[in-house]
């Protein structure tokens, strides 16, 4: 058991991709986080759908943000269909970092036709800091 933010979705368009990249850069700069834009000609992304492996092989593009030393990187890595399936573990960071990432994801959700978030800290669903803190404390 941990506190991880899982998210997936499909962007509305290539213009939405550009909008999300600009939002990611602005988020990283505003919060003094390291980041890098990237493109890969060939990469395999390990994915799961309906409890079955559903891997993707092909080109990818996106932005990798490092929120803190105590979180996983926040990867926004899209395939050729502008689809994303990622996660960011935050259980070792302060609750405020988890909240910051959730607020960022909420800010970009309108760029997606479909966007699902499974927040193990329940902040996405409740906006309740104490619930998040309780989940983090349960990990330890």
C-alpha positions as CSV (number, residue, x, y, z in Angstrom):
1,X,0.0,0.0,0.0
2,X,1.3,3.4,-0.9
3,X,0.1,6.8,-1.9
4,X,0.2,7.0,-5.7
5,X,-1.6,9.1,-8.3
6,X,-2.5,7.0,-11.3
7,X,-3.9,8.8,-14.4
8,X,-4.7,8.1,-18.0
9,X,-6.5,9.7,-20.9
10,X,-6.6,10.7,-24.5
11,X,-6.0,14.3,-25.5
12,X,-8.6,16.1,-27.7
13,X,-6.1,17.1,-30.4
14,X,-2.5,17.9,-31.2
15,X,-3.2,21.5,-30.2
16,X,-4.3,20.1,-26.8
17,X,-0.9,18.4,-26.6
18,X,0.9,21.7,-27.1
19,X,-1.3,23.3,-24.4
20,X,-0.5,20.6,-21.9
21,X,3.2,20.9,-22.6
22,X,3.1,24.6,-22.0
23,X,1.1,24.1,-18.8
24,X,3.7,21.5,-17.7
25,X,6.6,23.9,-18.3
26,X,4.8,26.7,-16.5
27,X,3.9,24.4,-13.6
28,X,7.5,23.3,-13.3
29,X,9.0,26.8,-13.5
30,X,6.4,28.3,-11.1
31,X,7.3,25.6,-8.5
32,X,11.0,25.6,-9.2
33,X,11.0,22.0,-10.4
34,X,13.4,20.4,-12.9
35,X,11.8,19.4,-16.2
36,X,12.7,18.2,-19.7
37,X,10.7,18.0,-22.9
38,X,11.5,14.8,-24.9
39,X,10.7,12.8,-27.9
40,X,11.5,9.1,-28.4
41,X,11.5,7.4,-31.8
42,X,11.0,4.0,-30.3
43,X,9.9,3.1,-26.8
44,X,7.8,0.4,-25.1
45,X,5.3,1.7,-22.5
46,X,4.1,-0.9,-20.1
47,X,0.3,-0.5,-19.7
48,X,-2.6,-2.4,-18.1
49,X,-6.2,-2.4,-19.2
50,X,-8.9,-4.5,-17.5
51,X,-6.2,-6.2,-15.5
52,X,-4.4,-7.4,-18.7
53,X,-1.1,-6.2,-20.1
54,X,-1.7,-3.8,-22.9
55,X,1.8,-2.5,-23.8
56,X,2.6,0.1,-26.4
57,X,5.6,0.2,-28.7
58,X,6.3,3.2,-30.9
59,X,7.2,6.8,-30.7
60,X,6.5,8.9,-27.6
61,X,6.7,12.5,-26.7
62,X,6.1,14.6,-23.6
63,X,7.5,16.3,-20.5
64,X,9.2,14.8,-17.5
65,X,8.8,16.9,-14.3
66,X,10.7,16.2,-11.1
67,X,8.4,17.6,-8.3
68,X,10.9,16.7,-5.5
69,X,13.5,14.3,-4.4
70,X,10.8,12.5,-2.4
71,X,8.4,11.7,-5.3
72,X,8.5,9.8,-8.5
73,X,8.9,11.9,-11.6
74,X,5.7,13.2,-13.0
75,X,5.8,11.9,-16.6
76,X,3.3,13.2,-19.2
77,X,4.4,10.7,-21.9
78,X,2.0,10.4,-24.9
79,X,1.9,7.8,-27.6
80,X,1.1,8.5,-31.3
81,X,-2.6,8.6,-30.5
82,X,-2.0,11.2,-27.8
83,X,-2.9,8.6,-25.1
84,X,-1.3,8.6,-21.7
85,X,-1.2,6.1,-18.8
86,X,1.1,7.1,-16.0
87,X,1.5,7.3,-12.2
88,X,3.4,9.4,-9.7
89,X,4.1,8.0,-6.2
90,X,4.1,10.8,-3.6
91,X,3.9,8.9,-0.2
92,X,7.4,10.0,0.8
93,X,6.8,13.7,0.1
94,X,4.9,16.3,2.1
95,X,1.1,16.3,1.6
96,X,1.5,19.7,-0.1
97,X,3.4,18.2,-3.0
98,X,0.7,15.6,-3.6
99,X,-1.9,18.4,-3.5
100,X,0.2,20.5,-5.9
101,X,0.3,17.6,-8.4
102,X,-3.4,17.0,-8.1
103,X,-4.1,20.7,-8.7
104,X,-1.9,20.6,-11.8
105,X,-3.7,17.5,-13.2
106,X,-7.1,19.2,-12.6
107,X,-5.8,22.2,-14.5
108,X,-5.1,20.2,-17.6
109,X,-8.1,17.8,-17.5
110,X,-10.1,19.9,-20.0
111,X,-7.5,19.1,-22.7
112,X,-8.6,15.5,-22.7
113,X,-11.6,13.8,-24.2
114,X,-11.2,11.1,-21.5
115,X,-9.2,11.6,-18.3
116,X,-9.3,9.2,-15.4
117,X,-7.5,9.7,-12.1
118,X,-7.2,7.1,-9.3
119,X,-5.7,9.0,-6.4
120,X,-4.8,6.6,-3.6
121,X,-4.6,9.6,-1.2
122,X,-8.2,10.5,-2.2
123,X,-7.4,14.2,-2.6
124,X,-8.6,14.2,-6.2
125,X,-12.0,13.0,-5.1
126,X,-12.4,14.9,-1.8
127,X,-10.0,17.9,-1.7
128,X,-9.6,16.9,1.9
129,X,-6.0,17.3,3.2
130,X,-6.6,15.4,6.4
131,X,-7.8,12.3,4.4
132,X,-4.6,12.5,2.4
133,X,-2.5,12.8,5.5
134,X,-4.3,9.8,7.0
135,X,-3.4,7.7,3.9
136,X,0.2,8.9,4.0
137,X,0.4,8.0,7.8
138,X,-1.1,4.6,7.1
139,X,1.9,3.8,4.9
140,X,4.2,4.1,7.8
